[in-house]
XYZ file of C-alpha atoms in Angstrom:
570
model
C 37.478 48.063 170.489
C 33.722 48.029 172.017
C 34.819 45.808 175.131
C 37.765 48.029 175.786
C 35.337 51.248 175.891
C 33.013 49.175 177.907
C 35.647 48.280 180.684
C 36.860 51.940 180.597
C 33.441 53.177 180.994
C 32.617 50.685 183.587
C 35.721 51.909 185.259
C 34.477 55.646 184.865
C 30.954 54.472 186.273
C 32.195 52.697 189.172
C 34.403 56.120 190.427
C 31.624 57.937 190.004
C 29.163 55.735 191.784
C 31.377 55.504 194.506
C 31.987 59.466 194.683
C 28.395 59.969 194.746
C 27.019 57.500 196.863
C 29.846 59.207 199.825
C 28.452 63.129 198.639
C 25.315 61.490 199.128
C 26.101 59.693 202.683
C 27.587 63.160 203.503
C 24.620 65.043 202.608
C 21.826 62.963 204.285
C 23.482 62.404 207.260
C 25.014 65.454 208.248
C 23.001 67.662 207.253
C 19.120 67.454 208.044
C 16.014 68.573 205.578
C 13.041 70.198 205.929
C 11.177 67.002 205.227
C 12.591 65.793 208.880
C 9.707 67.660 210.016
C 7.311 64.987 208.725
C 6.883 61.520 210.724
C 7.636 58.773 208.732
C 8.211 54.833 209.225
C 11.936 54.047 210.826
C 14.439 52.953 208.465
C 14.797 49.236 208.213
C 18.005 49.494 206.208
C 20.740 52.032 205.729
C 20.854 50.548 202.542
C 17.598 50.633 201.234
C 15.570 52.376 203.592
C 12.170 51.612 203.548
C 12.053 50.966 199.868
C 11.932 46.926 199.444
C 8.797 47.076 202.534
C 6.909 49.351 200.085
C 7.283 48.581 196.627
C 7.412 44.908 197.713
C 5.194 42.431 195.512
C 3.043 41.624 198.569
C 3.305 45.207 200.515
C -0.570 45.700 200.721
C -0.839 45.883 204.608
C 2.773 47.594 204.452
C 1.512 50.510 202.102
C -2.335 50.315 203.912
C -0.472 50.816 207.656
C 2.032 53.645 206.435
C -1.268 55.293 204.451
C -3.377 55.262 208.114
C -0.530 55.689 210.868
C 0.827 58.497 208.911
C -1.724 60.154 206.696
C -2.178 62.604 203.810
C 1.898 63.392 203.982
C 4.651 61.108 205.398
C 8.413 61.153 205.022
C 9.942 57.972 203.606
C 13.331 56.476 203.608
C 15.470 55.514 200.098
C 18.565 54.580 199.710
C 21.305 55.525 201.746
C 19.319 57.569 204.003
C 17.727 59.734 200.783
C 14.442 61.776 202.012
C 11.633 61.623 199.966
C 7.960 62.733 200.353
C 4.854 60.243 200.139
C 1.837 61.976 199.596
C -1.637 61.758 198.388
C -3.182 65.332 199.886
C -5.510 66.681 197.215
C -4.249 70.250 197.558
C -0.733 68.901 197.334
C -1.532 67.134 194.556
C -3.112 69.856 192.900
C -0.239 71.860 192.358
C 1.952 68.821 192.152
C 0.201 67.796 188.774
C -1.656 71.123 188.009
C -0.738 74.601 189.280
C 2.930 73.585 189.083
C 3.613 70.746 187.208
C 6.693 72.042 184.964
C 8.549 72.216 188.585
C 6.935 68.860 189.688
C 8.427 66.932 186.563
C 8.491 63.208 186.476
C 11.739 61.929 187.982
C 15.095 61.763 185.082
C 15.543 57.695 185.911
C 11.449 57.625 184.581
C 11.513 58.895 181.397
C 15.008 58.034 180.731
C 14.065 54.080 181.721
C 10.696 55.066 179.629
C 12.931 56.229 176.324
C 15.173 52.938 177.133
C 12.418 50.521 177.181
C 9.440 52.088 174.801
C 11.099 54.745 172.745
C 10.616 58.328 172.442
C 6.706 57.991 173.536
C 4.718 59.933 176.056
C 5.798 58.231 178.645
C 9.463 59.396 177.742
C 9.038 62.709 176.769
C 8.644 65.927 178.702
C 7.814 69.715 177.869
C 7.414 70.877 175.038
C 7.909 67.448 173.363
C 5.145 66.444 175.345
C 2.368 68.806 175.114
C 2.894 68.244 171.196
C 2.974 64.608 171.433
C -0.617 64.989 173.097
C -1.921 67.847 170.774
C -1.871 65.382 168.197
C -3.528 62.645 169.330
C -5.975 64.028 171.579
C -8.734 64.312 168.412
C -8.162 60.619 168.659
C -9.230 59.736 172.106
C -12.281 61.832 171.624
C -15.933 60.770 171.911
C -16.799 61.006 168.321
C -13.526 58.804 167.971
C -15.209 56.409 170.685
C -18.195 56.260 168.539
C -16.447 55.158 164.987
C -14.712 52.553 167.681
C -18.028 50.591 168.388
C -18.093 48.278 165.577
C -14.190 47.086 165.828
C -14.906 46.839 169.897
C -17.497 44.238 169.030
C -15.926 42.366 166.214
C -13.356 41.621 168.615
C -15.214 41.107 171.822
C -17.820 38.684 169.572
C -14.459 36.657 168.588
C -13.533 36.108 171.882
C -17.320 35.209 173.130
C -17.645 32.787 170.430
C -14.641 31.591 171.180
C -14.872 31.019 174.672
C -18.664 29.229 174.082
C -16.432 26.379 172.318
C -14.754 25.811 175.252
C -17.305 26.288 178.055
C -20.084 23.167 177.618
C -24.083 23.538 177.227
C -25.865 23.281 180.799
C -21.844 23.136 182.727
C -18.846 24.440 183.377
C -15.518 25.210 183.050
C -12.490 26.507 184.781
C -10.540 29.109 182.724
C -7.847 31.299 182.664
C -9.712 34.787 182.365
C -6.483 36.899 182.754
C -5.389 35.135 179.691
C -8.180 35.962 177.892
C -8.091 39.480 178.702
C -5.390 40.341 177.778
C -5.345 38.755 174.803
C -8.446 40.690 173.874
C -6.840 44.258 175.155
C -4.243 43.697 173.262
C -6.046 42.869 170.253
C -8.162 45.844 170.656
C -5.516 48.520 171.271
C -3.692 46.746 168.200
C -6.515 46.965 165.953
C -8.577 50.104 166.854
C -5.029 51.736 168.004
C -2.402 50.746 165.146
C -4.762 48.798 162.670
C -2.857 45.759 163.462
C -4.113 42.169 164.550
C -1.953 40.756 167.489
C -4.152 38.322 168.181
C -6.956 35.719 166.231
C -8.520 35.172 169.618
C -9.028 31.630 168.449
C -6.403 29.188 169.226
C -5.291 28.605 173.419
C -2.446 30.322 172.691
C -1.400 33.978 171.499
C -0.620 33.515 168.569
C 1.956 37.118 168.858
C 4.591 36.888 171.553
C 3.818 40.421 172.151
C 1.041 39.332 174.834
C 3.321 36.813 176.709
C 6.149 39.829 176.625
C 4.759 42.340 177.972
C 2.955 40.322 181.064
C 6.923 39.268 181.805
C 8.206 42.357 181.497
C 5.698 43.915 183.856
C 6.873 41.747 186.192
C 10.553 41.646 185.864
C 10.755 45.350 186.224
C 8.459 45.682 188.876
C 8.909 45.970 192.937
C 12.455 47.547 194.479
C 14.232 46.815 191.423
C 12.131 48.751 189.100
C 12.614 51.281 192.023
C 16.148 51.240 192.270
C 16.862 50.689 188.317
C 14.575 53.792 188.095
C 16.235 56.113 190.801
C 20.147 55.026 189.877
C 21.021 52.957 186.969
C 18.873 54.799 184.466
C 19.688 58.306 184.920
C 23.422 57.950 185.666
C 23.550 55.572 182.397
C 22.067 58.170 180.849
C 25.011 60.963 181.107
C 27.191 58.789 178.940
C 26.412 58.858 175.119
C 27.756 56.056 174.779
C 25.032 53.839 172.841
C 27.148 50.729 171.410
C 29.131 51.027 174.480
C 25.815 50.250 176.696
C 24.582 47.725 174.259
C 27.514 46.069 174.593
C 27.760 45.912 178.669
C 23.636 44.924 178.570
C 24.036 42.223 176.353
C 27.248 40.805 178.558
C 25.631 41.268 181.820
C 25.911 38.150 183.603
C 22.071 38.251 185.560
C 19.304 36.437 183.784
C 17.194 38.758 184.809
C 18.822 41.656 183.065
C 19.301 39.533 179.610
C 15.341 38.459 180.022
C 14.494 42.246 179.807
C 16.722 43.060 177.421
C 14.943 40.200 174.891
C 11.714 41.345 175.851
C 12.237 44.974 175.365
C 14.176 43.992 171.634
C 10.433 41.723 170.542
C 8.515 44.970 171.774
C 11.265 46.874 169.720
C 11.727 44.862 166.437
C 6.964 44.807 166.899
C 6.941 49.172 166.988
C 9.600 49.019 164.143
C 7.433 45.919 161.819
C 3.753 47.569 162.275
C 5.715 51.195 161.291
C 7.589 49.971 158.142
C 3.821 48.142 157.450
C 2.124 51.719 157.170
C 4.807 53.375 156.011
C 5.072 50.814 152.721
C 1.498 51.620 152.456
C 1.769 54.888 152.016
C 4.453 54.413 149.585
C 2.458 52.238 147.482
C 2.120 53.201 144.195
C -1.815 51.605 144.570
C -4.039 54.478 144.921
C -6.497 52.183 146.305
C -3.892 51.260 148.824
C -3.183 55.314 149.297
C -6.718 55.787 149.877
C -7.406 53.234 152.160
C -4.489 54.376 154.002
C -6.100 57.984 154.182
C -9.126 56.560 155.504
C -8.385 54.526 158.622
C -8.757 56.152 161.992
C -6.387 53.621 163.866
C -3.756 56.142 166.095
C -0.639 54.719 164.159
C -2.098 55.563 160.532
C -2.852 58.940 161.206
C 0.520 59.659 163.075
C 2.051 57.935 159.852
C 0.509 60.287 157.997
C 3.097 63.301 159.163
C 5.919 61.733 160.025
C 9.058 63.728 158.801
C 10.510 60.959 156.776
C 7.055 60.088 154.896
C 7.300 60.012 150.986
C 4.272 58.671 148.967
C 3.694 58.072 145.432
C 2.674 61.139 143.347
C 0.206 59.798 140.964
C -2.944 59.898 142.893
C -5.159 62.598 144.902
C -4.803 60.397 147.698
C -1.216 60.681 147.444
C -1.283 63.965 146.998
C -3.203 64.622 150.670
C -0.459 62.139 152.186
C 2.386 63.904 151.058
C 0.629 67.610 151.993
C 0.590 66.121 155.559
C 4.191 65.203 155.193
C 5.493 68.412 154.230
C 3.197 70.377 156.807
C 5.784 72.358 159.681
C 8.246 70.128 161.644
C 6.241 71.986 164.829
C 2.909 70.079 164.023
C 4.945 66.517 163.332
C 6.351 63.561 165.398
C 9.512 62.217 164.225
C 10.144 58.684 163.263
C 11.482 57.992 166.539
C 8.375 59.079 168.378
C 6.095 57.947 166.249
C 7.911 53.891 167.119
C 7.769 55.423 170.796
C 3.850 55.357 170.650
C 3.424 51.620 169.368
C 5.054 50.018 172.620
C 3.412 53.070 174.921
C 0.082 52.417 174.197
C 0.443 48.620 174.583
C 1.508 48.942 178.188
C -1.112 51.594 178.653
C -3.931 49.895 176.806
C -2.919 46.045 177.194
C -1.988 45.908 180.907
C -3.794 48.410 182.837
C -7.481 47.701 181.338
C -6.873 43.842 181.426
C -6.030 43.990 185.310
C -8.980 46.113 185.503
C -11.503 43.898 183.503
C -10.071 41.096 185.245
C -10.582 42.439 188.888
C -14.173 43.198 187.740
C -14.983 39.789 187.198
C -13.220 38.279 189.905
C -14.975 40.542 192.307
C -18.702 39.792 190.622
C -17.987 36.107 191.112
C -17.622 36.554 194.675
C -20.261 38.738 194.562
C -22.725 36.868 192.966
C -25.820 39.336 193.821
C -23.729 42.764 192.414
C -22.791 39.871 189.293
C -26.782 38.821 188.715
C -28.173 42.570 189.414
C -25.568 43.543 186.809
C -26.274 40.851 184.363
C -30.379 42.046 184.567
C -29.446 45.861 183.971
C -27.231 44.207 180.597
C -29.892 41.701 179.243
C -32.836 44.260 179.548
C -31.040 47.263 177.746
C -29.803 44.357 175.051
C -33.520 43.391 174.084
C -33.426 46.157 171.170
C -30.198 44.578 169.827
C -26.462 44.972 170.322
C -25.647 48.552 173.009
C -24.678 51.516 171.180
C -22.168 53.970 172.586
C -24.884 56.149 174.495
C -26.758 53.460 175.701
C -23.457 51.632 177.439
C -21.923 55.172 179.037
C -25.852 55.512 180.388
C -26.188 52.524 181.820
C -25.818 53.026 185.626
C -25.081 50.042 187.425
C -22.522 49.040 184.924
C -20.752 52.409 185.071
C -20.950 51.974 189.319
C -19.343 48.681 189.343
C -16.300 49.754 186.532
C -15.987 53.597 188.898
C -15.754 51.664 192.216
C -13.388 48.829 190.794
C -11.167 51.562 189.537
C -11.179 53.458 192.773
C -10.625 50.684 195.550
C -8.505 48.791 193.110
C -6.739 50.890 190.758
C -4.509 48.938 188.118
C -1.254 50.963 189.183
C -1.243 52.034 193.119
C 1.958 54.398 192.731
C 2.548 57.686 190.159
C 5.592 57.999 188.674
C 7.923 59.618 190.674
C 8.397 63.369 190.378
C 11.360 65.087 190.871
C 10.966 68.906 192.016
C 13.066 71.073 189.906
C 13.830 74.165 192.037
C 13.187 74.660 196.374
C 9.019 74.989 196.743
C 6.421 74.972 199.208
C 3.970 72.782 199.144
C 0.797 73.602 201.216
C -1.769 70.901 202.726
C -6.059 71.181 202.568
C -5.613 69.736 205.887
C -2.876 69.793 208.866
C -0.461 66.333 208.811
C 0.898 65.936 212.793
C 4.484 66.209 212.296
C 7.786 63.688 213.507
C 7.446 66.323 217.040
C 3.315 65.977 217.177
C 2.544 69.231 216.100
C -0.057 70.072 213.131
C 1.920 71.044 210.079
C 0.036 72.856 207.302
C 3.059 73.010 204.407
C 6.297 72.037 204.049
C 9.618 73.331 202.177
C 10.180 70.730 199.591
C 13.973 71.199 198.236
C 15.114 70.621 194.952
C 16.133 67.274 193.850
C 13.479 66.067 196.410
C 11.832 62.937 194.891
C 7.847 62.485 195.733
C 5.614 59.594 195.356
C 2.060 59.881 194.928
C -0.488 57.398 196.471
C -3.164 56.660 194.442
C -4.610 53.712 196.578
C -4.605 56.395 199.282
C -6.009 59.108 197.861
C -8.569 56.837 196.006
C -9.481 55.758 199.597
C -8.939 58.372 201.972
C -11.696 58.433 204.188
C -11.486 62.176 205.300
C -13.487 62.146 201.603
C -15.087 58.867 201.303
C -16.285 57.991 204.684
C -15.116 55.396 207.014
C -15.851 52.680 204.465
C -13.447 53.967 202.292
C -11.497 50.604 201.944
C -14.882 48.662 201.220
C -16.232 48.250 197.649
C -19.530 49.703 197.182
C -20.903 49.856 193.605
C -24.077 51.225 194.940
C -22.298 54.484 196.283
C -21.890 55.479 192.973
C -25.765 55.266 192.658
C -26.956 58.407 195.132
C -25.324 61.902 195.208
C -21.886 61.704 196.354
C -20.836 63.312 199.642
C -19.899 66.452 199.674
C -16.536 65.973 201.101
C -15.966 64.354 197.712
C -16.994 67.321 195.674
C -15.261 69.484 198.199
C -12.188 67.913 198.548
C -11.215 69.486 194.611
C -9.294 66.284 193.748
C -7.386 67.113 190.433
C -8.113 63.814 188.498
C -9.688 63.629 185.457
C -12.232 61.201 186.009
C -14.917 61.033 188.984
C -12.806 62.541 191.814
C -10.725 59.632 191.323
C -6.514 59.582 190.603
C -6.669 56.135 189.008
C -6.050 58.098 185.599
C -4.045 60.687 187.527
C -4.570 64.703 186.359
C -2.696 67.681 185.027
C -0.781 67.401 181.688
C 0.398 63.550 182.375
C -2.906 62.449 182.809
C -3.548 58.934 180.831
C -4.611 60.231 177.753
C -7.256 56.890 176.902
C -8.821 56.846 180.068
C -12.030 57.448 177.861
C -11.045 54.410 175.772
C -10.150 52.059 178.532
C -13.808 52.531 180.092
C -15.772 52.076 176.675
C -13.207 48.641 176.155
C -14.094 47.414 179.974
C -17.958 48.135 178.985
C -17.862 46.188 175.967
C -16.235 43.577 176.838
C -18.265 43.186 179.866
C -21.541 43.834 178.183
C -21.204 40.751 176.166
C -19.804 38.306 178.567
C -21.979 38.851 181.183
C -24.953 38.315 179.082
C -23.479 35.408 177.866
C -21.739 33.781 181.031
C -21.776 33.064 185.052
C -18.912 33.793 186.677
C -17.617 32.021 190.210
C -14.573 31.589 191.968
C -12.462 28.840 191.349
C -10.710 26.301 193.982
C -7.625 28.283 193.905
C -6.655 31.142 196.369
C -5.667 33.859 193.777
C -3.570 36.819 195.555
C -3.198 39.992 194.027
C 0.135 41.506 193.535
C 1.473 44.867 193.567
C 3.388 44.426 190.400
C 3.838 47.671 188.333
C 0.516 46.906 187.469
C -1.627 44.671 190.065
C -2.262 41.400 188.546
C -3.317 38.164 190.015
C -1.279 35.352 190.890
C -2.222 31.674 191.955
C 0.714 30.377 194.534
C -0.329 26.862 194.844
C -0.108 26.713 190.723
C 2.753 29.425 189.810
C 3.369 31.489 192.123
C 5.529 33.495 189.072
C 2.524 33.374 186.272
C 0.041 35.688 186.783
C -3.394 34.252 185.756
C -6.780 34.247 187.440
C -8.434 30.689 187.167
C -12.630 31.633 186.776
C -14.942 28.912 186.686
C -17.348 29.979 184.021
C -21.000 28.700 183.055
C -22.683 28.855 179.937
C -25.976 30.999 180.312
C -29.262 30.122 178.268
């Protein structure tokens, strides 16, 4: 019965597809759009536009020439001939992801593929849905949250140092892996301080949770022009067909590895959200009230969701209990549901795991080929260390440190695109500067007409050098050090941190961008005090993956890893 609905909905699917890709054809090429006023790179493909050339794995100097030939706004090609807006304009931006962002929404095949792949998170949730979603869990991404986090950050960054000391010999060296050891530590730090969960022991050579592996693969595999395409297509025409068992069914008997590799990846992130749930939610069933109170007591993100989930019943024979179950019962306005409550587990993985990794692993790559920044660095550490391990004030305070992790985060950010947004109803959308247009005259704002897709640059608005100078492209930790220029301050960029879109702005913006700087602080407080960093033999390339990571082609050329060879410091 479900492979009979299948091939009748695959029948459906494929009339459809083929009416809309001619209404499409129709549309793009016989009519023109106001965003033909922009100048843009030629098509390369009818197909695909210019789509593979940007998104592509190795598309730095691709992205780089479109960013300088074309500037703050450019018109780029999709698929069959589909008009969409590339832009990384700070005024544009600002009522992109401020003034106007309920117009500006992120694009249907986003959250849908978000919802698909994570569950009913932030990242797959707009509106309302969303706005409550972050009223309850900004508390915990506050700085008095940051403080309580100190001691876990350092239990777990002290595992991994000792660790690591076993396997780097007194007075030499050793070549290692750092990307492994990153992200086994992110990932063991957003599971415990984030879900009160161990992932990882940090002791053995492997991860000892396939959780780490999974999510570095699945990163890739839905990276590049397929991610792109899967986003802007499959997901959001799937998604008008509720048709779950049906979909299941034609997933799990699609004959492409790749597809059955993502599917198996996204089921152990799954069946992970679902096991570290059911583990608070027994918990707070437990008829224990030591267990109840415990439960009451941790601050981990996943607890204190758990706490007012709509399905939550506890035990009523304790105080403890008692609280619990008040939480329970408190309006369905102020709770998450089940569903979004799983939907956070596998969101703040990706966000925590992946991004801050690729970030703390940049950082060291670029202090071992800088081994002056590296030592200067390692001097600021060691002296504020003498009076004992770095509390919370004295790591945000120190300066150099907090130059190096700003300037790695603005020349290399961890993700160089936004998600796509979709506009929602015809706009205009106004420039802080004149673009020259596809006929060489200045144009100040454009007509952007609904449906229109845009994608936002945040390589090239990290770097634009209309605000950063002509050494925009060059890292610089010691800018960070004097008063920045005032085209910085007067450029009004609407990110959230240091005039910088790495964390992006508005109502999207990543909600633990204050978490992700106090992990890459800790983390690199004690290793640097504890080892020397240099390159190794191997030419590592960095990859525009969904997130960047580093890749070694003479080795793997599919792996991502970043071979360090690492001394052991008196």
């Amino acid at each position: 019965m479900i492979a009979q609905a299948a091939w009748i909905t695959l029948r459906i699917l494929t009339v459809y597809t083929v009416s809309w890709v001619l209404w499409k054809l129709c549309k793009r090429f016989v009519f023109k759009s106001p965003l033909d006023v922009l100048a843009g790179p030629p098509s390369l493909s009818l197909l695909s536009g210019n789509i593979p050339q940007l998104f592509d794995f190795n598309g730095w100097k691709y992205h780089r020439a479109v960013l300088d030939k074309y500037g703050r706004a450019s018109r780029i090609t999709g698929a069959f001939g589909e008009r969409l807006l590339l832009t990384f304009d700070p005024k544009a931006l600002h009522h992109i992801l401020v003034k106007d962002q309920l117009i500006y929404e992120e694009s249907t095949g986003f959250i849908t593929r978000n919802e698909v792949y994570f569950g009913k998170g932030l990242l797959a949730t707009l509106g309302d849905q969303h706005r409550k979603q972050r009223k309850m869990m900004n508390p915990l991404f506050s700085i008095k949250h940051m403080r309580d986090m100190i001691p876990l950050f350092y239990e777990v960054t002290e595992r991994l140092r000792t660790t690591l000391k076993t396997k780097v010999k007194p007075h030499g060296s050793q070549e290692i892996d750092i990307l492994q050891w990153m992200s086994r530590t992110a990932l063991e730090l957003i599971g415990q301080s984030g879900m009160g969960y161990s992932f990882d022991n940090l002791v053995d050579d492997q991860s000892n949770h396939p959780y780490s592996t999974s999510m570095k693969r699945f990163t890739l595999l839905t990276g590049g022009t397929f991610g792109f395409f899967t986003n802007q297509f499959v997901f959001p025409n799937a998604a008008k067909f509720n048709f779950p068992r049906v979909k299941r069914f034609i997933v799990n008997h699609f004959p492409w590895k790749k597809i059955q590799d993502i599917r198996k990846l996204s089921d152990i992130m799954h069946d992970t959200s679902l096991e570290i749930i059911k583990m608070k939610k027994d918990a707070m069933n437990s008829t224990d009230p030591a267990i109840a109170k415990e439960m009451l007591e941790k601050k981990d993100i996943i607890s204190v969701l758990s706490k007012v989930i709509s399905t939550c019943s506890v035990h009523q024979g304790s105080d403890s209990a008692a609280k619990v179950r008040a939480n329970s019962e408190a309006d369905a306005a102020d709770r998450m549901t089940d569903e979004e409550v799983y939907g956070q587990v596998s969101t703040f993985v990706l966000a925590g795991m992946e991004t801050t990794s690729s970030a703390m692993s940049k950082i060291l790559h670029l202090l071992a080929i800088h081994p002056d920044v590296q030592e200067r660095l390692r001097n600021e550490i060691r002296e504020a260390q003498k009076d004992g391990q770095l509390t919370y004030d004295q790591l945000v305070s120190l300066p150099y440190l907090d130059a190096v992790c700003r300037e790695t985060l603005r020349v290399h950010p961890p993700v160089n695109f936004a998600g796509i947004r979709t506009v929602r109803k015809d706009m205009v959308l106004p420039f802080s500067k004149p673009v020259i247009g596809a006929d060489g005259q200045e144009v100040s704002e454009i007509v952007v007409p609904n449906g229109t897709n845009i994608i936002i640059s945040l390589l090239g608005s990290n770097t634009n050098p209309d605000i950063w100078g002509d050494d925009a492209n060059e890292w610089k930790p010691e800018r960070w050090l004097s008063p920045l220029p005032q085209t910085v301050t007067d450029a009004h960029m609407p990110g959230i941190y240091s005039h910088l879109m790495t964390f992006l702005g508005g109502g999207r913006a990543c909600i633990g961008f204050k978490f992700s700087q106090l992990e890459m602080k800790v983390v690199l407080s004690v290793l640097l005090s504890t080892f020397k960093f240099e390159p190794s033999k191997h030419h590592v390339t960095w990859k525009m993956t969904n997130i960047v990571g580093p890749y070694v082609e003479d080795v793997d050329p599919t792996k991502p890893q970043l071979p360090l060879v690492m001394t052991l410091l008196d």
